[in-house]
Tab-separated table of C-alpha atoms and ligand atoms in Angstrom:
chain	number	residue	atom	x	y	z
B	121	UNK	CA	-24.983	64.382	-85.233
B	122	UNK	CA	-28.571	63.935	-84.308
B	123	UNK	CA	-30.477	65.614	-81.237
B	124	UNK	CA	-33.540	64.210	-79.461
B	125	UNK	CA	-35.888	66.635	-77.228
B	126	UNK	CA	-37.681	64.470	-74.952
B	127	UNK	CA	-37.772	63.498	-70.849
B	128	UNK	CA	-34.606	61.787	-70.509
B	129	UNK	CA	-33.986	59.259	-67.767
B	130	UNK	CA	-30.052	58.656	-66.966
B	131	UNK	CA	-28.604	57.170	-64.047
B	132	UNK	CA	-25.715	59.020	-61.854
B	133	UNK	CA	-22.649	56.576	-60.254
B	134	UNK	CA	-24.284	56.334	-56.809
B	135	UNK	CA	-27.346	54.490	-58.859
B	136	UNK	CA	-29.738	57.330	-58.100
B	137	UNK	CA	-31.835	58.361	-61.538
B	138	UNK	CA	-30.880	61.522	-63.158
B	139	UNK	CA	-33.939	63.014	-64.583
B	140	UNK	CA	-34.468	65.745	-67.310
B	141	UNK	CA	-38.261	66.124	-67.468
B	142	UNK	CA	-37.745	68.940	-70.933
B	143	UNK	CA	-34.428	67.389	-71.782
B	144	UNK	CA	-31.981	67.221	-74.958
B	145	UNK	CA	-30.050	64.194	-76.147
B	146	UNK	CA	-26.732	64.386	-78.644
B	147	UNK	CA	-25.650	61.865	-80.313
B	148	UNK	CA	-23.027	61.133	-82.637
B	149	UNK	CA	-19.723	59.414	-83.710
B	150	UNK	CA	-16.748	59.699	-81.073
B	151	UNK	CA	-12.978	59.684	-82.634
B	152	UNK	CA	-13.225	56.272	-83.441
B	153	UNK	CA	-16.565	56.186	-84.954
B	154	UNK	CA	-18.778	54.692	-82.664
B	155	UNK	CA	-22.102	56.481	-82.366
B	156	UNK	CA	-22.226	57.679	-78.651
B	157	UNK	CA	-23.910	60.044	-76.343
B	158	UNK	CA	-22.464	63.443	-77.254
B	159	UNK	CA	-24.348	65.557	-74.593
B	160	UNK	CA	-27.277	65.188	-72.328
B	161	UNK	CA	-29.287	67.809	-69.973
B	162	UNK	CA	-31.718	70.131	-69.865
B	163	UNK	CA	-32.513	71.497	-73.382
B	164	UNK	CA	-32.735	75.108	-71.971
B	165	UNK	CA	-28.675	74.711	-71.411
B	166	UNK	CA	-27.806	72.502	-74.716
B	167	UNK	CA	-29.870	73.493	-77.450
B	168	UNK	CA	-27.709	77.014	-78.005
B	169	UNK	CA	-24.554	74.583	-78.266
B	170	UNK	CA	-25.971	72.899	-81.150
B	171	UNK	CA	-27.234	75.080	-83.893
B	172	UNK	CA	-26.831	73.270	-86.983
B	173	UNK	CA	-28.260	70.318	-85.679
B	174	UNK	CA	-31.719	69.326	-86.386
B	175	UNK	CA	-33.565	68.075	-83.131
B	176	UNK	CA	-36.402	66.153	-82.774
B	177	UNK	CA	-39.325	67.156	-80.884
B	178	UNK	CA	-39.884	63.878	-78.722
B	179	UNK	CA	-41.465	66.064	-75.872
B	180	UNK	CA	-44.603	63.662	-74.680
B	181	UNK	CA	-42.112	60.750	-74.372
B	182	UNK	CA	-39.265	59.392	-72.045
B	183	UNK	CA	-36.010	58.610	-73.688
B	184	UNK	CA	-34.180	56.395	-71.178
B	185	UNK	CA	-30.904	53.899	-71.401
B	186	UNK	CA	-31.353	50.346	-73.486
B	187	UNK	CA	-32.302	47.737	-71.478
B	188	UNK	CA	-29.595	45.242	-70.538
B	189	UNK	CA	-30.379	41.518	-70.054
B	190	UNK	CA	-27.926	39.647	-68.392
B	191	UNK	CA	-28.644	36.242	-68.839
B	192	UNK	CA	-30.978	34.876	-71.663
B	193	UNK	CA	-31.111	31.430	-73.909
B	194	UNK	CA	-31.868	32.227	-77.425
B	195	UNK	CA	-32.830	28.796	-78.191
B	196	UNK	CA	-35.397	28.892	-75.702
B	197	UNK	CA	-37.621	31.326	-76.920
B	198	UNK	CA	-40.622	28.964	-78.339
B	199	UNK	CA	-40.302	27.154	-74.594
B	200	UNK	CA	-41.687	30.266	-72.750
B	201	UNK	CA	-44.567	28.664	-71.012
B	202	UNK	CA	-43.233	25.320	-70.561
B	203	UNK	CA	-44.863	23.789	-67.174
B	204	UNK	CA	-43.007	21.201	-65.342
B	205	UNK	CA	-42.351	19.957	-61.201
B	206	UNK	CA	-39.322	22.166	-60.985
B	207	UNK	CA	-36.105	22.833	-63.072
B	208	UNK	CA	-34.389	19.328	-63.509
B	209	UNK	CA	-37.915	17.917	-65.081
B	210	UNK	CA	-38.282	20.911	-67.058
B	211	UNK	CA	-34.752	20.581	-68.530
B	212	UNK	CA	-35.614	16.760	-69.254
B	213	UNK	CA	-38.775	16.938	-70.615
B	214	UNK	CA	-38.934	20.736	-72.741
B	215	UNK	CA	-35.750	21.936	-73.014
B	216	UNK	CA	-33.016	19.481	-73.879
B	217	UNK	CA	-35.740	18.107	-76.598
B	218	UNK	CA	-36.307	21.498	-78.104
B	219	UNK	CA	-32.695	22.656	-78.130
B	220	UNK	CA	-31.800	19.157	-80.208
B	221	UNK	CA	-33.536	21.191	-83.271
B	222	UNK	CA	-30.461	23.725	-83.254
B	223	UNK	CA	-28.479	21.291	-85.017
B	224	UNK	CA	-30.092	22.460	-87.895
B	225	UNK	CA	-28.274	25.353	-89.091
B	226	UNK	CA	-31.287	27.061	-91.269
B	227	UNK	CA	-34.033	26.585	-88.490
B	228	UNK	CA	-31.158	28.314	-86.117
B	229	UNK	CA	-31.311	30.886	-87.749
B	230	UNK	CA	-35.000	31.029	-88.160
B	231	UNK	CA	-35.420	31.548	-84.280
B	232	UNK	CA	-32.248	34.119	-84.439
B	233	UNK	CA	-34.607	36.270	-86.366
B	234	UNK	CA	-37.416	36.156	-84.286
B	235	UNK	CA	-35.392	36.363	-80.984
B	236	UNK	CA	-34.115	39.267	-81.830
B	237	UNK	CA	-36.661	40.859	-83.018
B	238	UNK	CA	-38.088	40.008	-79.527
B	239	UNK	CA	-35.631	42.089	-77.862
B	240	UNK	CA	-35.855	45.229	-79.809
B	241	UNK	CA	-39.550	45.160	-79.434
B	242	UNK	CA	-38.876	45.038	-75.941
B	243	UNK	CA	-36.669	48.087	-75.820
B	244	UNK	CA	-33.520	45.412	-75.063
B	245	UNK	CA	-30.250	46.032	-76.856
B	246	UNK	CA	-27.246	44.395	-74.776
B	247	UNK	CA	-28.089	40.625	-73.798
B	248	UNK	CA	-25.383	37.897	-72.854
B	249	UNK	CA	-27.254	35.049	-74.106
B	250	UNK	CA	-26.676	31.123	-74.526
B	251	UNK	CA	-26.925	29.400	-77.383
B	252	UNK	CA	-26.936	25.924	-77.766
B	253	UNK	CA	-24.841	23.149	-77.483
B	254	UNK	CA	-24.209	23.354	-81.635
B	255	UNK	CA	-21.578	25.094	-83.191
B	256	UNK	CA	-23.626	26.980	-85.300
B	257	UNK	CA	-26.161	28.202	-83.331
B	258	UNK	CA	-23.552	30.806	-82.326
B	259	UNK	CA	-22.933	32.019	-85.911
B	260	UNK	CA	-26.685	32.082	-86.493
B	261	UNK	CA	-26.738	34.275	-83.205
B	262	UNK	CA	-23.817	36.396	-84.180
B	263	UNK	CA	-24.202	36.934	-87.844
B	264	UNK	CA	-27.974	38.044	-87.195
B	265	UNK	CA	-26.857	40.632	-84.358
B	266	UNK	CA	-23.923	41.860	-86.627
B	267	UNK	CA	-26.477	42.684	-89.288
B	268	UNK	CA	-28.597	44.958	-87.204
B	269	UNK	CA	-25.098	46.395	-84.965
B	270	UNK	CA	-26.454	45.096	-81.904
B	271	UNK	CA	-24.456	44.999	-79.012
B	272	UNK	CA	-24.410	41.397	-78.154
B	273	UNK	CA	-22.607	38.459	-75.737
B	274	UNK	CA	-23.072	34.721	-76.443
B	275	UNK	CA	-21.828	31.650	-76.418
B	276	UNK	CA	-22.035	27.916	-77.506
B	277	UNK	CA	-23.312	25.699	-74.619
B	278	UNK	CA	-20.884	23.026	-73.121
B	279	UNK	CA	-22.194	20.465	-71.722
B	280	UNK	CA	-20.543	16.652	-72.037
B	281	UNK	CA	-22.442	14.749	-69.707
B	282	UNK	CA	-25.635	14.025	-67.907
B	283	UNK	CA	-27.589	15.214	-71.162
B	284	UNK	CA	-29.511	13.317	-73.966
B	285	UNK	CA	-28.038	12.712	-77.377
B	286	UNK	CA	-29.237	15.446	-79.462
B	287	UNK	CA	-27.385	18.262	-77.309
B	288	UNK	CA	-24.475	16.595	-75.775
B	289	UNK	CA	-20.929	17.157	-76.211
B	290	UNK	CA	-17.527	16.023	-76.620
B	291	UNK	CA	-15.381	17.008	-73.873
B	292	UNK	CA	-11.952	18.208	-76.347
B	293	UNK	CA	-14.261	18.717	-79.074
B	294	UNK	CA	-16.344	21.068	-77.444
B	295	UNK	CA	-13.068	23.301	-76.263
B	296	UNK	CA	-11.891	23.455	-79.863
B	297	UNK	CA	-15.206	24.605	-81.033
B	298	UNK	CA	-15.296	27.027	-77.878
B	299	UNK	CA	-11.864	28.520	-78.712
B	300	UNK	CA	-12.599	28.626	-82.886
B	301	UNK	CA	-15.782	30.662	-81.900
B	302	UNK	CA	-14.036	33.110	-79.800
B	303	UNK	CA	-11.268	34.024	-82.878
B	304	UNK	CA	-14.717	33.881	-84.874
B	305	UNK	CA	-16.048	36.474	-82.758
B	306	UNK	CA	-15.498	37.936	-79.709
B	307	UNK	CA	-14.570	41.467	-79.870
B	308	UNK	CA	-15.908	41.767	-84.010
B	309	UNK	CA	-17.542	44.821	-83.624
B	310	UNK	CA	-19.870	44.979	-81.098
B	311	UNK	CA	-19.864	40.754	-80.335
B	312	UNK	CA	-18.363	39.194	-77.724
B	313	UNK	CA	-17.973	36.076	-76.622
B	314	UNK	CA	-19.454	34.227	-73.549
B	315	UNK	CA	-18.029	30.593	-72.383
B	316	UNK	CA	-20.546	28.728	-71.353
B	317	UNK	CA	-20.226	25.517	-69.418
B	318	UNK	CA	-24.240	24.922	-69.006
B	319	UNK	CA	-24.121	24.204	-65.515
B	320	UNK	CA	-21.844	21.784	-63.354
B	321	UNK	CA	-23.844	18.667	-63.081
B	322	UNK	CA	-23.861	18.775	-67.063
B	323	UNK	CA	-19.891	19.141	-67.336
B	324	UNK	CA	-17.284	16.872	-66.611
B	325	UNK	CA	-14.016	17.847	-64.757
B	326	UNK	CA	-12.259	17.852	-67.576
B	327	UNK	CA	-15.109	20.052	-69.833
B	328	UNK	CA	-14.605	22.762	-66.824
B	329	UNK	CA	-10.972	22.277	-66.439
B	330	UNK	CA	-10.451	23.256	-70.484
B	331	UNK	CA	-13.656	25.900	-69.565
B	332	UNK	CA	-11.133	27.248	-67.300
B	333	UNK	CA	-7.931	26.909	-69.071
B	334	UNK	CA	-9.879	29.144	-71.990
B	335	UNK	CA	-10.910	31.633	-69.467
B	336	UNK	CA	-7.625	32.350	-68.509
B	337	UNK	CA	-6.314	32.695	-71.934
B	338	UNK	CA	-8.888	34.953	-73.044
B	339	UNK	CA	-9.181	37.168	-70.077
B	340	UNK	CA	-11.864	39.441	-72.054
B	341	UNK	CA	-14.093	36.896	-72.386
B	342	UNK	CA	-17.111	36.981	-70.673
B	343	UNK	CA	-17.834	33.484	-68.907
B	344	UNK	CA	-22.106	32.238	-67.945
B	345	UNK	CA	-23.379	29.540	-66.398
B	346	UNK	CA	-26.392	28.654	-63.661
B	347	UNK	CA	-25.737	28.252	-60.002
B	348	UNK	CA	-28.059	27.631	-56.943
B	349	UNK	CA	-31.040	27.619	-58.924
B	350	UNK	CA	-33.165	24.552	-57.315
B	351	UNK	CA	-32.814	22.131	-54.272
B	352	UNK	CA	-32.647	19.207	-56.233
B	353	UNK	CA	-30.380	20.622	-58.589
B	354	UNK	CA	-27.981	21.616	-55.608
B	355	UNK	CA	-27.975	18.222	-54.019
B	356	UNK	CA	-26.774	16.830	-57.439
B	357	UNK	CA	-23.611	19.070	-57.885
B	358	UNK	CA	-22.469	18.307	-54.224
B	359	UNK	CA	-23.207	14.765	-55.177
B	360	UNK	CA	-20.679	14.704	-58.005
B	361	UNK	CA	-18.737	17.350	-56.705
B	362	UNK	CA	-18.157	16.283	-52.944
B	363	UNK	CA	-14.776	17.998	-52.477
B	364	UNK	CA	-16.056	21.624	-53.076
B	365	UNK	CA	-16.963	23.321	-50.623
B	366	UNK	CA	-20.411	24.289	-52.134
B	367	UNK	CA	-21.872	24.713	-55.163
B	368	UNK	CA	-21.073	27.870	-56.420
B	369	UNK	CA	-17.074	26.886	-55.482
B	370	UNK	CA	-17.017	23.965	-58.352
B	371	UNK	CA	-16.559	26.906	-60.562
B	372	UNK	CA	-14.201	28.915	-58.893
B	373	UNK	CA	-12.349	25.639	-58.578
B	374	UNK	CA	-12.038	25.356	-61.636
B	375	UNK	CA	-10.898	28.877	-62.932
B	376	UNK	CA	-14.290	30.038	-63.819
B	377	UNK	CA	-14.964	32.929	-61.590
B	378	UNK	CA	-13.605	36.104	-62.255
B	379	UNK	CA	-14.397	39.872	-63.533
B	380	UNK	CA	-17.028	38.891	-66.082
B	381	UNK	CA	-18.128	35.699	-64.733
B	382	UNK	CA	-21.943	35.627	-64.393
B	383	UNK	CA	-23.674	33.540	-62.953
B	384	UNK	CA	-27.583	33.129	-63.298
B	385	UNK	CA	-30.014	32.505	-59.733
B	386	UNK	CA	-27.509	32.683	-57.542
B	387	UNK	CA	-30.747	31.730	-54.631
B	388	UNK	CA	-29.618	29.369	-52.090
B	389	UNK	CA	-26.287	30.745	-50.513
B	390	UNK	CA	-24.542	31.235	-47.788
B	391	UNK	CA	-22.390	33.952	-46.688
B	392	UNK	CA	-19.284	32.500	-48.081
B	393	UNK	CA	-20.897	31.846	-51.395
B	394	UNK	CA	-21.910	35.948	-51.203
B	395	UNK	CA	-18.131	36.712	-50.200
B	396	UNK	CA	-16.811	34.561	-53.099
B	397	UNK	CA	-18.606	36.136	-55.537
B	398	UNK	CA	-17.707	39.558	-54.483
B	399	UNK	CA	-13.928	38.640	-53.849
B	400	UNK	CA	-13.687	37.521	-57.252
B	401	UNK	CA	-15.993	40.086	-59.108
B	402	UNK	CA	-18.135	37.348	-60.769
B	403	UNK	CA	-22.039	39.159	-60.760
B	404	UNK	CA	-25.322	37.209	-60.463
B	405	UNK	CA	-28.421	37.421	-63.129
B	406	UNK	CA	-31.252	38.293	-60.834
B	407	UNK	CA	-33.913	36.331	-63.036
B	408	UNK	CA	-37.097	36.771	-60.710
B	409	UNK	CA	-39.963	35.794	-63.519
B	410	UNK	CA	-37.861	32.193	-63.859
B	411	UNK	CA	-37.347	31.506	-60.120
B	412	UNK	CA	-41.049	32.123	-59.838
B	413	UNK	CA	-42.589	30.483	-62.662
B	414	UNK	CA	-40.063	26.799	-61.931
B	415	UNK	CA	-40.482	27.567	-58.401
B	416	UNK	CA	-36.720	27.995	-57.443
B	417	UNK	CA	-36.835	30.498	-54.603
B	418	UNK	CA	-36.337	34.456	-54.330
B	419	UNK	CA	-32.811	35.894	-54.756
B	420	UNK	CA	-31.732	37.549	-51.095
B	421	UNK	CA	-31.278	41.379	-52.478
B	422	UNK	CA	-30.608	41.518	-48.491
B	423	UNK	CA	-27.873	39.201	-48.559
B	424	UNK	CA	-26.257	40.453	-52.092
B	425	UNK	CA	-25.838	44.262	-50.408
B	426	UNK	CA	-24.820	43.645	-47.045
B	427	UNK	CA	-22.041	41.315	-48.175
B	428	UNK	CA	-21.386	43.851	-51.204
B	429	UNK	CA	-21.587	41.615	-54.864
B	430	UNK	CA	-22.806	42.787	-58.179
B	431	UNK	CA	-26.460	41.891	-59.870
B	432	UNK	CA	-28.306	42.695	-62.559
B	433	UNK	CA	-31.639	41.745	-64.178
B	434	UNK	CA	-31.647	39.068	-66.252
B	435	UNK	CA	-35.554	37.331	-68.297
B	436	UNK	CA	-33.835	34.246	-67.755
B	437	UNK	CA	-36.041	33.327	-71.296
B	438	UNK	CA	-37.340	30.369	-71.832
B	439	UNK	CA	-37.647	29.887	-68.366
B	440	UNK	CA	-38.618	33.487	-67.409
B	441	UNK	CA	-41.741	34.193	-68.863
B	442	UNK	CA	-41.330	37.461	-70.662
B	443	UNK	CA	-38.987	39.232	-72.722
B	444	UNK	CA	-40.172	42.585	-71.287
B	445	UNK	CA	-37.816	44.394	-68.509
B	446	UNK	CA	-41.351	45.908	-67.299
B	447	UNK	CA	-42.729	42.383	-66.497
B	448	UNK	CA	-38.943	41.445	-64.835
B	449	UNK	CA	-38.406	44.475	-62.918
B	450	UNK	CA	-42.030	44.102	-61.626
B	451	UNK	CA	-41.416	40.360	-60.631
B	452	UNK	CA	-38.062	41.252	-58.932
B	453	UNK	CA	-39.946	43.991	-56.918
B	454	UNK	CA	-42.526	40.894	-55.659
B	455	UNK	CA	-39.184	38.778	-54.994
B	456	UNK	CA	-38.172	41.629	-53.062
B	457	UNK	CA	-41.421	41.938	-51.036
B	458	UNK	CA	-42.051	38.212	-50.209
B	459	UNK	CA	-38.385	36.743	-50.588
B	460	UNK	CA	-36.634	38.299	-47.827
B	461	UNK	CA	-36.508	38.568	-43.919
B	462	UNK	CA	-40.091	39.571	-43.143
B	463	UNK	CA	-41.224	42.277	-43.679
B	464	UNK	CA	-39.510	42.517	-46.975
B	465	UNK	CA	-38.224	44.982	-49.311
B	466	UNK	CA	-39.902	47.584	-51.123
B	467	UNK	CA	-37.247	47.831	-53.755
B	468	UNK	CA	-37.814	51.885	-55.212
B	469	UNK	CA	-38.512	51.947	-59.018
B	470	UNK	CA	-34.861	53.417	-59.960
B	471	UNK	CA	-33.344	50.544	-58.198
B	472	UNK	CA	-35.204	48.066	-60.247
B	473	UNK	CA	-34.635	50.098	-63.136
B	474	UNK	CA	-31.007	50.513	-62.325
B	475	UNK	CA	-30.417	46.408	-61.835
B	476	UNK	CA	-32.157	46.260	-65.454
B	477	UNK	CA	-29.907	49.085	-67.431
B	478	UNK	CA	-26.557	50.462	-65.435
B	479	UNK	CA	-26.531	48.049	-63.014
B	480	UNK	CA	-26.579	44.866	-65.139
B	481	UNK	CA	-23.831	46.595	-67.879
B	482	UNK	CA	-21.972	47.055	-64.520
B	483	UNK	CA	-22.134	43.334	-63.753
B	484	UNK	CA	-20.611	42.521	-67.297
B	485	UNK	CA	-17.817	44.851	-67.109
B	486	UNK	CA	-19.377	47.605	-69.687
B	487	UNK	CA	-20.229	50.273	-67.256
B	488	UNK	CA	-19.776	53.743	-68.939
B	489	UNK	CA	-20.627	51.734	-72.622
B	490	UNK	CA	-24.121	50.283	-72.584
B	491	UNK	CA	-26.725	50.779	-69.859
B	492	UNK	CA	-26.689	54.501	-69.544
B	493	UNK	CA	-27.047	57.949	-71.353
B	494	UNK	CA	-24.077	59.332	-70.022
B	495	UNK	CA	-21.591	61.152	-72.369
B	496	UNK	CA	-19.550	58.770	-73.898
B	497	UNK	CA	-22.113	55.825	-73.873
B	498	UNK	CA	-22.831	54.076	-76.446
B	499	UNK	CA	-26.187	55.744	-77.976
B	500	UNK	CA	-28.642	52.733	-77.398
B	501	UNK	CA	-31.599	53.777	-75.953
B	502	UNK	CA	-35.311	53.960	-76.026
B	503	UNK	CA	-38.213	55.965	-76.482
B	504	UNK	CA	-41.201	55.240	-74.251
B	505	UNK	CA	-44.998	56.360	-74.487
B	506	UNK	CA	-45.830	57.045	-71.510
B	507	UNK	CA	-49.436	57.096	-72.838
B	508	UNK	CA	-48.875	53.525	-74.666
B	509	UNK	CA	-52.399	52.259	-73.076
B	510	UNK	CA	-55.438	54.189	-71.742
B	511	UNK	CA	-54.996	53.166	-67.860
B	512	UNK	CA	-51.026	54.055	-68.498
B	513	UNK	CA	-52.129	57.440	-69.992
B	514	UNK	CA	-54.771	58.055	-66.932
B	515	UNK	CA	-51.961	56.823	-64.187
B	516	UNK	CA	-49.087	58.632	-65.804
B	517	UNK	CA	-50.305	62.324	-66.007
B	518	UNK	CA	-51.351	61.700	-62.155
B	519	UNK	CA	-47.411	60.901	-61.721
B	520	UNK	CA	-46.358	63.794	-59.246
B	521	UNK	CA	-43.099	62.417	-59.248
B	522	UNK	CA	-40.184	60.240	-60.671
B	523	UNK	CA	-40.424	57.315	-58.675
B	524	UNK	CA	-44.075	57.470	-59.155
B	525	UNK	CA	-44.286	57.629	-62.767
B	526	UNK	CA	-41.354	54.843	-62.978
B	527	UNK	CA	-43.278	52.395	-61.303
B	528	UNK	CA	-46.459	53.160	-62.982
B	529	UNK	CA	-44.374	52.009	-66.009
B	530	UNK	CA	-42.830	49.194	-64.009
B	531	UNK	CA	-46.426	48.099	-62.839
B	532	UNK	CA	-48.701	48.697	-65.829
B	533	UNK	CA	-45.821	48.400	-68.740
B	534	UNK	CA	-44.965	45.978	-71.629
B	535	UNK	CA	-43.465	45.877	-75.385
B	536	UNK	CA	-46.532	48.649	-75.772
B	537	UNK	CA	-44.680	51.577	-74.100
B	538	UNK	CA	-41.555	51.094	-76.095
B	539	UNK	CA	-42.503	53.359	-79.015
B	540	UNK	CA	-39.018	53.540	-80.655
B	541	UNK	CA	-35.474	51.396	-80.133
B	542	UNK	CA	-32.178	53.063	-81.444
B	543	UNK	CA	-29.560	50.736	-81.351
B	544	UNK	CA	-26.201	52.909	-82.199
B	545	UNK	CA	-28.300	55.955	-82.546
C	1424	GUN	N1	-29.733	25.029	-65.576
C	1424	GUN	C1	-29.128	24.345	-66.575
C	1424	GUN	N2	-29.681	24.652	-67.761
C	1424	GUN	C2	-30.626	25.564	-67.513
C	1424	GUN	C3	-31.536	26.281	-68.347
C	1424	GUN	O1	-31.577	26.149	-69.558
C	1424	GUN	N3	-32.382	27.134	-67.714
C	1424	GUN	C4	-32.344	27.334	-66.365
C	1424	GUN	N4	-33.206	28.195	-65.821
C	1424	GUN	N5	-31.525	26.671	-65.572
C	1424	GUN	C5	-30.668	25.797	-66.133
C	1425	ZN	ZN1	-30.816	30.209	-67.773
């Protein structure tokens, strides 16, 4: 076992934070031999429990839960940056050409490396991510996260139609490759497997029909996919979808929204749209730096609670603009200020933080196993300097609370503060 003396940041059911400012963290193997969170409090009533463990003296720091991002595309991490009219252009002109290079295997894995290597800087350690639409971007996804025991969801991109050569599909190919990946890996350690039509205009009936038909055989994998990201975008799927009712209902038309469904944007809808999601348990991936930087719109945070459907945070890289949860939770707090029924939210810094750790393992079904510091959770967390730049250090010690010293991290934070990320302890 190891112990870590340090602030600890936790988060209780009700979402509220759980802080320990001189705290203690245990962790070690549970019965099967997964490292977890042993114990956590206040080191004044653990330490005594634990006296031939050695602890480290972390006091100065905030240990707090891994970050969690709930929608991501691996392949997409040299298009950060990537200016265009809105998505559909974007897609066209930067994407679809830049995810054509994942056909080759060895430059695959190249970016693997770098992407993840990305997220640990950033203090991420869950992500449900998209590959692309090759085969073996998944194993160069997989077999790179296996090697370091991260904790992570992905899936090869489907997407037969209405996309150049280069990434497109065939329709029963792409379902054999789809299923042969999931007995490949989903559920092999800590991997699991996402299916991932790309988004409706770029599937056929059929492609989501066998999308489906998967889903329902492999009830524990995780499905992704975009919805009611853009107007133009919208307009298309009614277009070639006229008998659904609206966007978002393609999917659950065809099988594809359930209990670890998730669905990235989720902007334009309508109450019914809220009330599906929340019927069937499918979560949106709030990805506020995206919807900003392509100019998509502001998820309603007013809309998701009063109608009662889960969210989480999601970069949304490559087009979100940052792989850091500080620079996402701070862009969800302007989405909540100008986004919403005047006069807007003020979203509090342990919501934000919430939708980023607990809240977004909540969406994906792995509440009480990533996301949190709670006895019994997996031990991924990080270690943060609060004192990681000179105006951090001068705004932090002024902190006279939580909330205040949360969003002076929130505000003023980046891969700087994370000093230290243990994945599985
Ligand atoms: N819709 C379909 N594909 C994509 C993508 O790669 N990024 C975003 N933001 N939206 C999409
Ligand atoms: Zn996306």
């Amino acid at each position: 076992m190891k112990a870590f003396r340090s602030a600890i940041l936790r988060f209780a059911d009700d979402r509220s934070a759980v802080y320990e400012e001189d705290g203690l963290l245990v962790t070690g193997p549970d019965a099967t031999g997964r490292e977890v969170v042993r114990a956590v409090g206040a080191y004044s009533a653990l330490a005594a429990n634990y006296p031939g463990v050695t602890v480290e003296d972390l006091r100065g720091k905030l240990i707090a839960p891994g970050f969690v991002d709930l929608h991501i595309h691996f392949p997409q991490t040299d298009v950060i940056g990537s200016p265009a009219e809105g998505l559909l252009p974007w897609l066209e002109n930067y994407t679809f050409p830049h995810e054509s290079r994942f056909a080759d295997a060895a430059y695959a894995q190249d970016v693997a490396t770098v992407f993840l290597d990305e997220l640990q800087r950033n203090g991420v350690t869950t992500a449900l991510a998209f590959c692309t639409s090759h085969p073996s971007s998944v194993d160069a996804l997989m077999g790179a996260a296996r090697q370091r025991g991260l904790r992570m969801i992905a899936g090869k991109v489907l997407q037969d139609r209405h996309s150049p050569d280069g990434v497109r599909d065939d329709t029963e190919q792409s379902l054999a490759d789809t299923e042969a990946l999931i007995n490949r890996w989903h559920g092999h350690g800590r991997l699991g497997y996402a299916i991932t039509p790309r988004f409706a205009p770029s599937c056929t009936p059929a492609q989501l029909r066998g999308a489906g038909a998967l889903a329902a055989k492999y009830p524990g994998v995780w499905i992704q996919s975009h919805v009611a990201e853009n107007r133009d975008e919208i307009r298309w799927a009614r277009e070639l979808f006229p008998d659904a009712r609206s966007y978002l209902a393609v999917y659950d038309d065809f099988g594809l929204m359930r209990e670890r469904a998730i669905y990235a944007h989720c902007i334009h809808f309508d109450d019914e749209d809220r009330a599906l999601m929340r019927a069937t348990g499918a979560a949106a991936a709030v990805s506020p730096t995206s919807n900003l930087f392509l100019g998509s719109g502001f998820f309603d945070y007013e809309g998701a609670e009063r109608i009662g459907f889960r969210y989480g945070l999601a970069s949304d890289v490559g087009g979100g603009t940052s792989f850091s949860p500080f620079h996402t939770m701070l862009a969800a707090y302007y989405v909540g200020r100008e986004g919403q029924t005047k006069p807007g939210l003020s979203l509090s810094p342990q919501a934000l933080w919430w939708q980023h750790t607990a809240g977004a393992a909540q969406a994906l079904g792995l509440d009480g196993v990533v996301g949190n510091l709670q006895p019994g959770c997996e031990a991924d967390f990080v270690v943060l300097d609060p004192k990681a730049t000179p105006l951090l250090a001068r705004k932090t010690v002024q902190a006279a609370n939580l909330d205040e010293l949360l969003f002076a991290l929130i505000v003023l934070g980046d891969d700087r503060v994370i000093a230290r990320t243990h994945i599985a302890g």
